[in-house]
mmCIF file of C-alpha atoms in Angstrom:
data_model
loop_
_atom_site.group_PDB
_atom_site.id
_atom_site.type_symbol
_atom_site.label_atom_id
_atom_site.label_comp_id
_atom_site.label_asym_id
_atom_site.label_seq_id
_atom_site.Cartn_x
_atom_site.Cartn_y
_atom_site.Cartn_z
ATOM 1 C CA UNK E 1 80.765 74.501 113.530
ATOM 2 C CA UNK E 2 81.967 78.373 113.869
ATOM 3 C CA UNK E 3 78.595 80.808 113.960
ATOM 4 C CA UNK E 4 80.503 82.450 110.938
ATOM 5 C CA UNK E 5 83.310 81.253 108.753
ATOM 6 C CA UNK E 6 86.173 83.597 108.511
ATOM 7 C CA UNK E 7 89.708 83.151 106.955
ATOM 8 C CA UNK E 8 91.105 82.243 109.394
ATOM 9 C CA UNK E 9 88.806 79.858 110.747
ATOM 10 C CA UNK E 10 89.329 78.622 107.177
ATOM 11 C CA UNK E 11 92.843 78.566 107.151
ATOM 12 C CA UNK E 12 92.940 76.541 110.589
ATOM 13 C CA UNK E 13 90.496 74.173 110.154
ATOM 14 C CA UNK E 14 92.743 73.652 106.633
ATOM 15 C CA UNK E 15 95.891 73.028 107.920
ATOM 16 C CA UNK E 16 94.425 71.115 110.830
ATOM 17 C CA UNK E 17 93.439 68.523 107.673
ATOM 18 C CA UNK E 18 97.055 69.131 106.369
ATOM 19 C CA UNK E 19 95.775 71.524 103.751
ATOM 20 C CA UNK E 20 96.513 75.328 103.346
ATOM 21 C CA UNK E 21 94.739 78.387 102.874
ATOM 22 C CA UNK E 22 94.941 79.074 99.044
ATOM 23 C CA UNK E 23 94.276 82.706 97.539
ATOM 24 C CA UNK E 24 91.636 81.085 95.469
ATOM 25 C CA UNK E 25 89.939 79.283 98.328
ATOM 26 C CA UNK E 26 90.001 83.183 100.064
ATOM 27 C CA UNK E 27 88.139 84.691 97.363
ATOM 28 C CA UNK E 28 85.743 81.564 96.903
ATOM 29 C CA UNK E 29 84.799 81.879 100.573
ATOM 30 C CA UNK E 30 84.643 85.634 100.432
ATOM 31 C CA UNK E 31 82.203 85.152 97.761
ATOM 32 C CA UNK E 32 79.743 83.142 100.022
ATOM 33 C CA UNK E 33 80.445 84.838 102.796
ATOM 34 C CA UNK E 34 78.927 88.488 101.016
ATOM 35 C CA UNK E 35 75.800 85.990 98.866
ATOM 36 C CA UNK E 36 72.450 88.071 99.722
ATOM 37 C CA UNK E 37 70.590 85.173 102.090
ATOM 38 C CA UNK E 38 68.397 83.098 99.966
ATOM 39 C CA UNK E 39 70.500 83.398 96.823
ATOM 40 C CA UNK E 40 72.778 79.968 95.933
ATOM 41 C CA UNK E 41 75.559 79.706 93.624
ATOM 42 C CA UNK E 42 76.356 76.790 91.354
ATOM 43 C CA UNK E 43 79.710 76.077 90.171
ATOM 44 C CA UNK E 44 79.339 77.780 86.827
ATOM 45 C CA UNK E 45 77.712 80.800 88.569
ATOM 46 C CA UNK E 46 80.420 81.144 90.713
ATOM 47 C CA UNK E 47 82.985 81.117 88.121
ATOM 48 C CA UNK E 48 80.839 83.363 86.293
ATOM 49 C CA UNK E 49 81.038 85.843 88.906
ATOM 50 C CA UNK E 50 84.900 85.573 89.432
ATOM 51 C CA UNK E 51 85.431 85.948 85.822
ATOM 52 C CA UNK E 52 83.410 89.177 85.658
ATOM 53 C CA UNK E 53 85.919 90.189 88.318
ATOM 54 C CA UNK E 54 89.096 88.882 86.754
ATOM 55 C CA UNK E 55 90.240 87.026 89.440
ATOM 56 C CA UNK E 56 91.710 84.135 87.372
ATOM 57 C CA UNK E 57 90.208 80.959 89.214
ATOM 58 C CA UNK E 58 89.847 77.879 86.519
ATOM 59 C CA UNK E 59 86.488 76.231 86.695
ATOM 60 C CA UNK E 60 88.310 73.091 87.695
ATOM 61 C CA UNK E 61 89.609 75.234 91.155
ATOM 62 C CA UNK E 62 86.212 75.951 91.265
ATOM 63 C CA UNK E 63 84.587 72.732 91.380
ATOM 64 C CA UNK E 64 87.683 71.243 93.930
ATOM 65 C CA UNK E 65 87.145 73.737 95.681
ATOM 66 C CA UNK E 66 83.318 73.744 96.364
ATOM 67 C CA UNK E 67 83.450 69.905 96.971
ATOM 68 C CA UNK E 68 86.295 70.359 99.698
ATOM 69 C CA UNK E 69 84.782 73.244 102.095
ATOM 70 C CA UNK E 70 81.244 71.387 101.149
ATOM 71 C CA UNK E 71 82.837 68.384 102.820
ATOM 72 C CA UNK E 72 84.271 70.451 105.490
ATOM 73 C CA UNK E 73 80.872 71.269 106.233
ATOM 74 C CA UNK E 74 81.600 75.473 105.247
ATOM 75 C CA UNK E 75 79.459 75.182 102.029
ATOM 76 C CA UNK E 76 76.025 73.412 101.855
ATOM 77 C CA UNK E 77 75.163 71.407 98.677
ATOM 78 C CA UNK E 78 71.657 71.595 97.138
ATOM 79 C CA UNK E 79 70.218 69.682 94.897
ATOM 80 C CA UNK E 80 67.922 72.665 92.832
ATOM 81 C CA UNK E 81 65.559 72.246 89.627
ATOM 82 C CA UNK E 82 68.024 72.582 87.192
ATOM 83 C CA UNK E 83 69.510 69.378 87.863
ATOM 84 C CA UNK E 84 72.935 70.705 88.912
ATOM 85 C CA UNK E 85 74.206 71.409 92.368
ATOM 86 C CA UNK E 86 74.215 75.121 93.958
ATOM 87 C CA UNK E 87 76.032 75.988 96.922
ATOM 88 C CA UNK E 88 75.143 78.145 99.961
ATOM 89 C CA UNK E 89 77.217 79.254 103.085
ATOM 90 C CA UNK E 90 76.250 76.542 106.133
ATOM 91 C CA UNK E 91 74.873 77.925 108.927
ATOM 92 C CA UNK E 92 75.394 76.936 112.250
ATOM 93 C CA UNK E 93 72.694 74.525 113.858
ATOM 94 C CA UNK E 94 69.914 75.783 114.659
ATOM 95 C CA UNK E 95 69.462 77.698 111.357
ATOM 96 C CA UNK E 96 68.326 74.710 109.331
ATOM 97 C CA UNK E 97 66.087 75.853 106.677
ATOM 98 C CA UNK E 98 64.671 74.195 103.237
ATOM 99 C CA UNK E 99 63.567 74.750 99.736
ATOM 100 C CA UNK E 100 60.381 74.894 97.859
ATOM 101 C CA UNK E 101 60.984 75.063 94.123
ATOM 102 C CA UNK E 102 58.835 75.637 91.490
ATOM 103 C CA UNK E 103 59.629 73.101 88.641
ATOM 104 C CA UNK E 104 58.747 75.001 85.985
ATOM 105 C CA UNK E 105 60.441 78.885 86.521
ATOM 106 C CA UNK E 106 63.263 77.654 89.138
ATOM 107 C CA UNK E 107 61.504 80.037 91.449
ATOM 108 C CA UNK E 108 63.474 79.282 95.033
ATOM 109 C CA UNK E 109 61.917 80.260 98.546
ATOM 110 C CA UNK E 110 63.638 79.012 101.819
ATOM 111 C CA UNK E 111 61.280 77.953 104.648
ATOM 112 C CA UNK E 112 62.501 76.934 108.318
ATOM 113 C CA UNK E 113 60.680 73.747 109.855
ATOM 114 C CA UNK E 114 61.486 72.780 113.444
ATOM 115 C CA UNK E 115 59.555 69.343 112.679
ATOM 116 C CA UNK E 116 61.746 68.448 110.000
ATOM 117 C CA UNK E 117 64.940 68.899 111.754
ATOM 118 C CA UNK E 118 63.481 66.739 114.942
ATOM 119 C CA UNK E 119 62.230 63.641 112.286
ATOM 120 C CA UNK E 120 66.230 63.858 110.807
ATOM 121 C CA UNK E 121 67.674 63.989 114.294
ATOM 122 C CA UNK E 122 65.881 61.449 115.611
ATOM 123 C CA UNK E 123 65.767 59.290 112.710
ATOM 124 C CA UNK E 124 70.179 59.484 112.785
ATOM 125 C CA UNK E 125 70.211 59.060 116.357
ATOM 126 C CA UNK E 126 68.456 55.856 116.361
ATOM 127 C CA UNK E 127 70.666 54.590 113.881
ATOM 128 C CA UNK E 128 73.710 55.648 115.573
ATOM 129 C CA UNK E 129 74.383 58.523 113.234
ATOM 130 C CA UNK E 130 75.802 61.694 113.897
ATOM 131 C CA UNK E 131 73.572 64.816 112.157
ATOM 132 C CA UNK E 132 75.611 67.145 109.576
ATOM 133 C CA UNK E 133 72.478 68.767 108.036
ATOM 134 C CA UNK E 134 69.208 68.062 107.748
ATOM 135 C CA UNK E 135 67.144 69.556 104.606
ATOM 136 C CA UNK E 136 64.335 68.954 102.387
ATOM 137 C CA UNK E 137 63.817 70.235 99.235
ATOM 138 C CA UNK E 138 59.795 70.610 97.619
ATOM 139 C CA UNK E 139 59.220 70.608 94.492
ATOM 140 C CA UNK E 140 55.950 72.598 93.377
ATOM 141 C CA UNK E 141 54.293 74.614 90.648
ATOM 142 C CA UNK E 142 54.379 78.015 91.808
ATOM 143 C CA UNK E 143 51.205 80.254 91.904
ATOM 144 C CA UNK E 144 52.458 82.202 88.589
ATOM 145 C CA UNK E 145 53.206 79.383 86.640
ATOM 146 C CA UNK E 146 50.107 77.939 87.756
ATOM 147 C CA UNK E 147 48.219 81.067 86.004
ATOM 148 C CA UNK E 148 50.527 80.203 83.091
ATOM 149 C CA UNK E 149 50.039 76.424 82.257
ATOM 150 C CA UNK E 150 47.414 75.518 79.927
ATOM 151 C CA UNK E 151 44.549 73.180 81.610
ATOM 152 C CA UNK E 152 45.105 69.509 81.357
ATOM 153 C CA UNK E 153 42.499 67.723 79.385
#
C-alpha cells in the first residue's frame, strides 16, 4: 500500500484493474486526501460537501465510488454510532488506529493499540489469512454525557 495516495497512484492502480481515473473519482480522493486527521466522512457528508462546492457528483457516484477505492484498500470503512458507514483515508501499516464512541453524542476519538493489531495478525495468520486492516471500534458513554444522563433507578 503507497505511504500516500496520489492521482496517479490512483489512476495506475485503476487501470491496472481495467478501470480509469474518472474526474469524479479525482475530486472524491482529493477530498480525503485534505480531511483534518480524526474527522470521517459518510456518503451523504461527502456529497454534502461536493454540493456546497458545485462539483456535480450524484450521490449514486458517490456511493460507487466509496465502495470501489474502499475495496481497493484507498478508503477505510467504519462502522460509527449512527448506524451508517463513514469513510477515512487508509493509512499505510503501521498506522492502525481505532475508535471509541460515545453512544449517546457520536463523540469520536481515535486511539492507536499495538496489542490489538498483534491479536488480528496473529489470529489471520493462523488461519491462513492475509491482514488488510485490523480495527476495533468501542462503544462508551462519554464523560459529558455521563454528567448529562439522569441516574438509573
Amino acid at each position: 500500500m503507497p505511504s500516500s495516495y496520489t492521482a496517479a497512484s490512483l489512476k495506475a492502480e485503476l487501470n491496472e484493474r481495467g478501470w480509469r481515473m474518472t474526474p469524479q473519482r479525482e475530486v472524491i480522493l482529493h477530498v480525503f486526501q485534505n480531511l483534518p486527521e480524526g474527522n470521517h466522512l459518510s456518503a451523504e457528508d461527502l456529497y454534502e460537501l461536493l454540493e456546497s462546492q458545485n462539483a456535480g457528483i450524484s450521490l449514486s457516484t458517490i456511493y460507487r465510488t466509496l465502495k470501489l477505492m474502499s475495496r481497493m484498500g484507498i478508503l477505510r470503512e467504519l462502522e460509527l454510532a449512527e448506524g451508517h458507514k463513514h469513510y477515512e483515508i487508509n493509512q499505510p501499516s503501521p498506522y492502525h488506529h481505532h475508535h471509541l464512541i460515545c453512544v449517546r453524542c457520536g463523540k469520536t476519538i481515535e486511539f492507536k493499540s499495538d496489542s490489538v493489531l498483534k491479536v488480528g495478525a496473529k489470529v489471520a495468520e493462523k488461519e491462513g489469512f492475509h491482514l488488510l486492516d485490523c480495527q476495533m471500534t468501542v462503544h462508551a458513554v462519554c464523560p459529558t454525557c455521563q454528567r448529562s444522563l439522569n441516574p438509573l433507578v
